[in-house]
PDB file of C-alpha atoms in Angstrom:
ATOM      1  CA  UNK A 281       0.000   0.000   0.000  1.00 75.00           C
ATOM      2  CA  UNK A 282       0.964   3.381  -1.066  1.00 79.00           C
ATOM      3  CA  UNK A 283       1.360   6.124   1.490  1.00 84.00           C
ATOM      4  CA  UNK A 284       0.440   9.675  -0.672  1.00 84.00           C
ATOM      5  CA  UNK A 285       1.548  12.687   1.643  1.00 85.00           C
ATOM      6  CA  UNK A 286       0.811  16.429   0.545  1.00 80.00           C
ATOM      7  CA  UNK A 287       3.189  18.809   1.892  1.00 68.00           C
ATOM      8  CA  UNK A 288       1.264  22.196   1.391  1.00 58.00           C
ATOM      9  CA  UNK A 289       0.174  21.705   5.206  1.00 56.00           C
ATOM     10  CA  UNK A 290       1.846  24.241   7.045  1.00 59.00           C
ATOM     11  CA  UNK A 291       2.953  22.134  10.419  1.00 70.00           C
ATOM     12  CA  UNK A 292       3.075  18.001  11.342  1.00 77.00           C
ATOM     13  CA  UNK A 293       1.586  17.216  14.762  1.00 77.00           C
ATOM     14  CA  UNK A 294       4.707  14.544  15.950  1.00 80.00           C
ATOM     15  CA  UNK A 295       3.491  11.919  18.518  1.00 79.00           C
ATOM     16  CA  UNK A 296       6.615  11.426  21.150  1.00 80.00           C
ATOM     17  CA  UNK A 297       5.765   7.258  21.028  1.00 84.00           C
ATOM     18  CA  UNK A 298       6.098   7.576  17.465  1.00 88.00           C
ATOM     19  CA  UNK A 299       8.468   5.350  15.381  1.00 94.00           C
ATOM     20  CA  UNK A 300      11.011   7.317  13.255  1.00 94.00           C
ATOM     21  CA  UNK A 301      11.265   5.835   9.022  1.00 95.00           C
ATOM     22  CA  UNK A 302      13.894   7.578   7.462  1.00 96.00           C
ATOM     23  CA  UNK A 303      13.289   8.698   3.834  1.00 96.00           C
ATOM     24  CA  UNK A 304      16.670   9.144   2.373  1.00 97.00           C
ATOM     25  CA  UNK A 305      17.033  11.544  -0.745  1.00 97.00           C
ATOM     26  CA  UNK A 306      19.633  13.000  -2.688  1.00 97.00           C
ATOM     27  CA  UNK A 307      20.420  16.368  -2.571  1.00 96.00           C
ATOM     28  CA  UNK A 308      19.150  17.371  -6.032  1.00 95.00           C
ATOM     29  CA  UNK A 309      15.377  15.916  -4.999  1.00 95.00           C
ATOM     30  CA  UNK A 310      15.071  18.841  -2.276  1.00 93.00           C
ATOM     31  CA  UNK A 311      13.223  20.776  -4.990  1.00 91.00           C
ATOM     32  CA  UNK A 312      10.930  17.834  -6.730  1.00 92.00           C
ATOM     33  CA  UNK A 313       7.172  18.220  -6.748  1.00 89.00           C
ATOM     34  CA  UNK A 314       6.649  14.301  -6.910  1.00 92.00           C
ATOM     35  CA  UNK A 315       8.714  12.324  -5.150  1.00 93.00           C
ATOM     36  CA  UNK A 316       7.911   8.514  -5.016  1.00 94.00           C
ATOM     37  CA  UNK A 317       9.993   6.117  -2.502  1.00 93.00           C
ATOM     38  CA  UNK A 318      10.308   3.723  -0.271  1.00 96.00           C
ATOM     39  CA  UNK A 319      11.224   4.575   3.470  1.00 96.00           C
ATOM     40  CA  UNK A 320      13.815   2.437   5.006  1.00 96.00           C
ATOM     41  CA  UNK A 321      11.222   0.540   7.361  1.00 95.00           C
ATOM     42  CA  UNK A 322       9.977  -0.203   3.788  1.00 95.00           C
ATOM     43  CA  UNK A 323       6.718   2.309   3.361  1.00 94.00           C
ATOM     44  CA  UNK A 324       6.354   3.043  -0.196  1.00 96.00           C
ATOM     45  CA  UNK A 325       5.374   6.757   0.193  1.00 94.00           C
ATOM     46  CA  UNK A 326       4.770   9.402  -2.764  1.00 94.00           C
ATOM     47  CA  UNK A 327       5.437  12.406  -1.773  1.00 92.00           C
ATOM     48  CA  UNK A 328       3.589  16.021  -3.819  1.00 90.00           C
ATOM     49  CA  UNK A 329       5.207  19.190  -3.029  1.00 84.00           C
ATOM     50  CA  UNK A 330       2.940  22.328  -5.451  1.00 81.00           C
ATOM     51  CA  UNK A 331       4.544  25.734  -4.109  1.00 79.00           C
ATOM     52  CA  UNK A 332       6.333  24.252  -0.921  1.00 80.00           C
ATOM     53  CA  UNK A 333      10.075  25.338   0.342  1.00 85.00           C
ATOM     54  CA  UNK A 334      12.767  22.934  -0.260  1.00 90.00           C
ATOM     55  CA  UNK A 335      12.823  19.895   1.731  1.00 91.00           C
ATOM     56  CA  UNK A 336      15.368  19.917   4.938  1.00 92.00           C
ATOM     57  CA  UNK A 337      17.570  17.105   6.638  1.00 95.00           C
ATOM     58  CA  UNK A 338      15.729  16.052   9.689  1.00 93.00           C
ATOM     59  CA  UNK A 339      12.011  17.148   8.683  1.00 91.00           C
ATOM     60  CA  UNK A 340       8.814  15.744   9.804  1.00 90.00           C
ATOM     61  CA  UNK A 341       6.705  15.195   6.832  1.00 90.00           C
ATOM     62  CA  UNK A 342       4.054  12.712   8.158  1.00 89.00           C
ATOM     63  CA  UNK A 343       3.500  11.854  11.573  1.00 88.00           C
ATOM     64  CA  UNK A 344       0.717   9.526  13.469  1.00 88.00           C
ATOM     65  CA  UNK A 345       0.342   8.150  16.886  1.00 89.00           C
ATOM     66  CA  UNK A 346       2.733   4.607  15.164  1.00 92.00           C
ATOM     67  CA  UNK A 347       4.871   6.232  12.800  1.00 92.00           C
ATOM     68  CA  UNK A 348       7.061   9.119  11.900  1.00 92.00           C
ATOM     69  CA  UNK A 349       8.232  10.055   8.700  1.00 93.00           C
ATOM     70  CA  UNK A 350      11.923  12.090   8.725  1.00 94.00           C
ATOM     71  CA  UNK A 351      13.670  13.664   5.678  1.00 95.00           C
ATOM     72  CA  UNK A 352      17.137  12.175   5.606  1.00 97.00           C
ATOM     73  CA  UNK A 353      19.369  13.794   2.657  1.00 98.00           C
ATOM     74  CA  UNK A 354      22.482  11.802   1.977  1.00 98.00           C
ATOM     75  CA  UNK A 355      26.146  12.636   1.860  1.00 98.00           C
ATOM     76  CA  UNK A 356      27.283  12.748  -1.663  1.00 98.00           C
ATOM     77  CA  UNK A 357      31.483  13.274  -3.016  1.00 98.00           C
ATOM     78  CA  UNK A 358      31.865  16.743  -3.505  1.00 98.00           C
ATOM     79  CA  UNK A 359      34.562  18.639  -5.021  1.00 98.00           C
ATOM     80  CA  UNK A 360      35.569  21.276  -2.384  1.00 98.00           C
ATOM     81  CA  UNK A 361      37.753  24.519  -2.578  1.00 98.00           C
ATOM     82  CA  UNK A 362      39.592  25.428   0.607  1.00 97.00           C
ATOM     83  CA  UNK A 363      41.049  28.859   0.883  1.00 95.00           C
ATOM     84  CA  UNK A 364      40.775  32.405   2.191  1.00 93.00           C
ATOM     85  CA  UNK A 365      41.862  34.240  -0.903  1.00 94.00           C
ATOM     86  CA  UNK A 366      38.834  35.985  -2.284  1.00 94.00           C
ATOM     87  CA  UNK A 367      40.007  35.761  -5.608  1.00 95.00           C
ATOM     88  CA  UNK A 368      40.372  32.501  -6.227  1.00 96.00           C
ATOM     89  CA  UNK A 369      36.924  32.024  -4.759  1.00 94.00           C
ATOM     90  CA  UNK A 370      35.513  34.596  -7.678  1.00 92.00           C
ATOM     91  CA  UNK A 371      37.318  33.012 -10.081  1.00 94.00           C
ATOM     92  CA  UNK A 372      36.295  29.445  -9.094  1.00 95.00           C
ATOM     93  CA  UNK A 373      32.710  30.988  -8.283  1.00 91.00           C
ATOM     94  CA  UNK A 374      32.875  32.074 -12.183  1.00 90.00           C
ATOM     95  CA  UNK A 375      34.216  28.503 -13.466  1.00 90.00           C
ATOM     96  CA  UNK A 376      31.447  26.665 -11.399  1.00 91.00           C
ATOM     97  CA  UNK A 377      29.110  29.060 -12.235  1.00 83.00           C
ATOM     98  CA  UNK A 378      29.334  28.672 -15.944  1.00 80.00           C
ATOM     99  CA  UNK A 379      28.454  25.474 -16.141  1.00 85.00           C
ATOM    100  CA  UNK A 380      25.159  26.684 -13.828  1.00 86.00           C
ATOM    101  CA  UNK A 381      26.178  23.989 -11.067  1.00 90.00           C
ATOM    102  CA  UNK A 382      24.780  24.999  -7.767  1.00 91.00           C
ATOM    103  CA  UNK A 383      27.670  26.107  -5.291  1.00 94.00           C
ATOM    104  CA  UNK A 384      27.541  25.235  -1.365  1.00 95.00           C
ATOM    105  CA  UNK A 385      29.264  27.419   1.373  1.00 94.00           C
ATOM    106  CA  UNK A 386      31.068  25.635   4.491  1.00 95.00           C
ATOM    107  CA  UNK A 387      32.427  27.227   6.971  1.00 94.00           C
ATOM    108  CA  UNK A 388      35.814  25.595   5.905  1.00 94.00           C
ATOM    109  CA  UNK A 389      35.385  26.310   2.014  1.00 95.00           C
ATOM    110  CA  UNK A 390      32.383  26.021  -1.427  1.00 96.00           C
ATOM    111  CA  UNK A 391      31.678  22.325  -2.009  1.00 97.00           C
ATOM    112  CA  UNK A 392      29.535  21.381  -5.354  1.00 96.00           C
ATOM    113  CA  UNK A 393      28.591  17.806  -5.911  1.00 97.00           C
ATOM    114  CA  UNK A 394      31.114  15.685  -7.946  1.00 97.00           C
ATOM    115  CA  UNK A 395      31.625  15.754 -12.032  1.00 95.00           C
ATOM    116  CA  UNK A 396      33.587  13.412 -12.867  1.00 94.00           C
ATOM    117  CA  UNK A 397      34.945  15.932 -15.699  1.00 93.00           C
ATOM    118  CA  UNK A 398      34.978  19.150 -14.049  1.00 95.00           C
ATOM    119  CA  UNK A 399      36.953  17.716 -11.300  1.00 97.00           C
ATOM    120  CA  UNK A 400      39.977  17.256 -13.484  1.00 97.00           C
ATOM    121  CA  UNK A 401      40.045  20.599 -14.612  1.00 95.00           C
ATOM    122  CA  UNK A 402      39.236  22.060 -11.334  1.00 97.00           C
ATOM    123  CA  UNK A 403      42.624  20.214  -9.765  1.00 97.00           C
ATOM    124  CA  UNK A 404      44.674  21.572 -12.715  1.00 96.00           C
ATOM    125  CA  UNK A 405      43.842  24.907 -12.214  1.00 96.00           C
ATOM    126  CA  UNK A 406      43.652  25.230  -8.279  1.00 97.00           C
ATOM    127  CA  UNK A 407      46.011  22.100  -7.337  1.00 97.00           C
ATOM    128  CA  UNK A 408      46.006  21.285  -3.792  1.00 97.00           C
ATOM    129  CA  UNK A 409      42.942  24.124  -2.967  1.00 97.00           C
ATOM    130  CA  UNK A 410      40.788  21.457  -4.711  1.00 98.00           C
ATOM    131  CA  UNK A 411      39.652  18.098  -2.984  1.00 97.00           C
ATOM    132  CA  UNK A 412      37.050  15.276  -3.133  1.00 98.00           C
ATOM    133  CA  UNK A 413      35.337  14.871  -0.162  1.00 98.00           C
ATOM    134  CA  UNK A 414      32.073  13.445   1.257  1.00 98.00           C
ATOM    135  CA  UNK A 415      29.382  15.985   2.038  1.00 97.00           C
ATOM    136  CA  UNK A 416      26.043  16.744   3.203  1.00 97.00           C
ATOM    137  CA  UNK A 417      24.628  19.182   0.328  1.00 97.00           C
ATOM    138  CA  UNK A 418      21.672  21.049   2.562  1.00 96.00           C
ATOM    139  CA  UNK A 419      19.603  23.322   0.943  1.00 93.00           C
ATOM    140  CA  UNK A 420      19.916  26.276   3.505  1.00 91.00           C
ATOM    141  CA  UNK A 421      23.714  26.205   2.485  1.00 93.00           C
ATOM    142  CA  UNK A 422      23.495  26.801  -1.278  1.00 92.00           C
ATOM    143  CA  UNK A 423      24.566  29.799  -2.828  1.00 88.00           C
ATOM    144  CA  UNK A 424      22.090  32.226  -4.638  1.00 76.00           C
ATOM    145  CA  UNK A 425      23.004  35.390  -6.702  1.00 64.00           C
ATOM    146  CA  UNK A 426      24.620  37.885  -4.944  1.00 62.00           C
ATOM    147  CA  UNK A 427      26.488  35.572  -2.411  1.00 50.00           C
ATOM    148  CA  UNK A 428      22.631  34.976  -0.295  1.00 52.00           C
ATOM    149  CA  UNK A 429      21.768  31.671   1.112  1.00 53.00           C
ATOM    150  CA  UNK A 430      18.210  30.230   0.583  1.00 53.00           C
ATOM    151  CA  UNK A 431      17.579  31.675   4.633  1.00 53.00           C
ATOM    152  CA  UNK A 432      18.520  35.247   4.323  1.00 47.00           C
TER     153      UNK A 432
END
C-alpha cells in the first residue's frame, strides 16, 4: 500500500511514542514536486510538493500516533575549494558558475557535488585548494546570486 503525503500543510503534529522511518534523498530531490519512494522501514510513500520550500535534513513530513516520517538527505562526493583568498573564490565561483552547477558554502570552504569531468580541470587549475570529499549538500547552504543563502 501506497502512502500519498501532501506537503502544502503548514505544520506536522509529531506523537513522542512515534516510530522514526527515514526517507533518504539525494540532494538534487530537495526541490521535486513528486517524489515517489520507499522509506527504510519499507513504506512506499509518494510524496507532492505544489509551491512548498525545499525539503530539509531532519524534517517531519508525516507523523501519526505509530509512525514518523523524517527527511534524511544523503552525503554525496563533492569537489571542495579550501582557501581564504577571495580571488580565487571569484574566479572558481565564475568557473562553477558557468556550467550553472549549484555552489555550497562551508564554513571551511564552497563544495559542489562531484563531475567526474569538471573535477579534473578544477585540480589543474587550483592544485592542492581542490579536494574530493564526502558531504552533506543542505539546501539552507546553497549559494544564490549575490552571495545569499536560501535563509537570508
Amino acid at each position: 500500500m501506497m502512502l500519498i503525503i501532501e506537503r502544502d500543510q503548514n505544520e506536522v503534529t509529531v506523537y513522542d511514542e512515534a516510530v522514526v522511518d527515514v526517507l533518504y534523498i539525494d540532494w538534487y530531490e530537495v526541490n521535486k514536486t513528486l517524489l515517489t519512494r520507499q522509506t527504510e522501514g519499507g513504506r512506499l510513500v509518494r510524496l507532492y510538493r505544489a509551491d512548498a520550500p525545499p525539503l530539509e535534513s531532519g524534517e517531519i513530513i508525516y507523523s501519526t500516533s505509530q509512525f514518523t516520517i523524517q527527511i534524511h538527505i544523503k552525503p554525496c562526493t563533492c569537489i571542495v575549494l579550501q582557501t581564504d583568498d577571495l580571488t580565487t573564490i571569484g574566479h572558481f565561483c565564475c568557473d562553477v558558475g558557468n556550467r550553472h552547477l549549484p555552489l555550497f558554502w562551508f564554513e571551511d570552504g564552497l563544495a559542489l557535488a562531484y563531475d567526474g569531468q569538471l573535477y579534473p580541470a578544477l585540480k589543474g587549475q587550483y592544485g592542492d585548494q581542490v579536494n574530493l570529499d564526502t558531504r552533506t549538500l543542505l539546501p539552507a547552504f546553497a549559494l544564490q546570486a549575490y552571495g545569499q543563502t536560501v535563509d537570508q
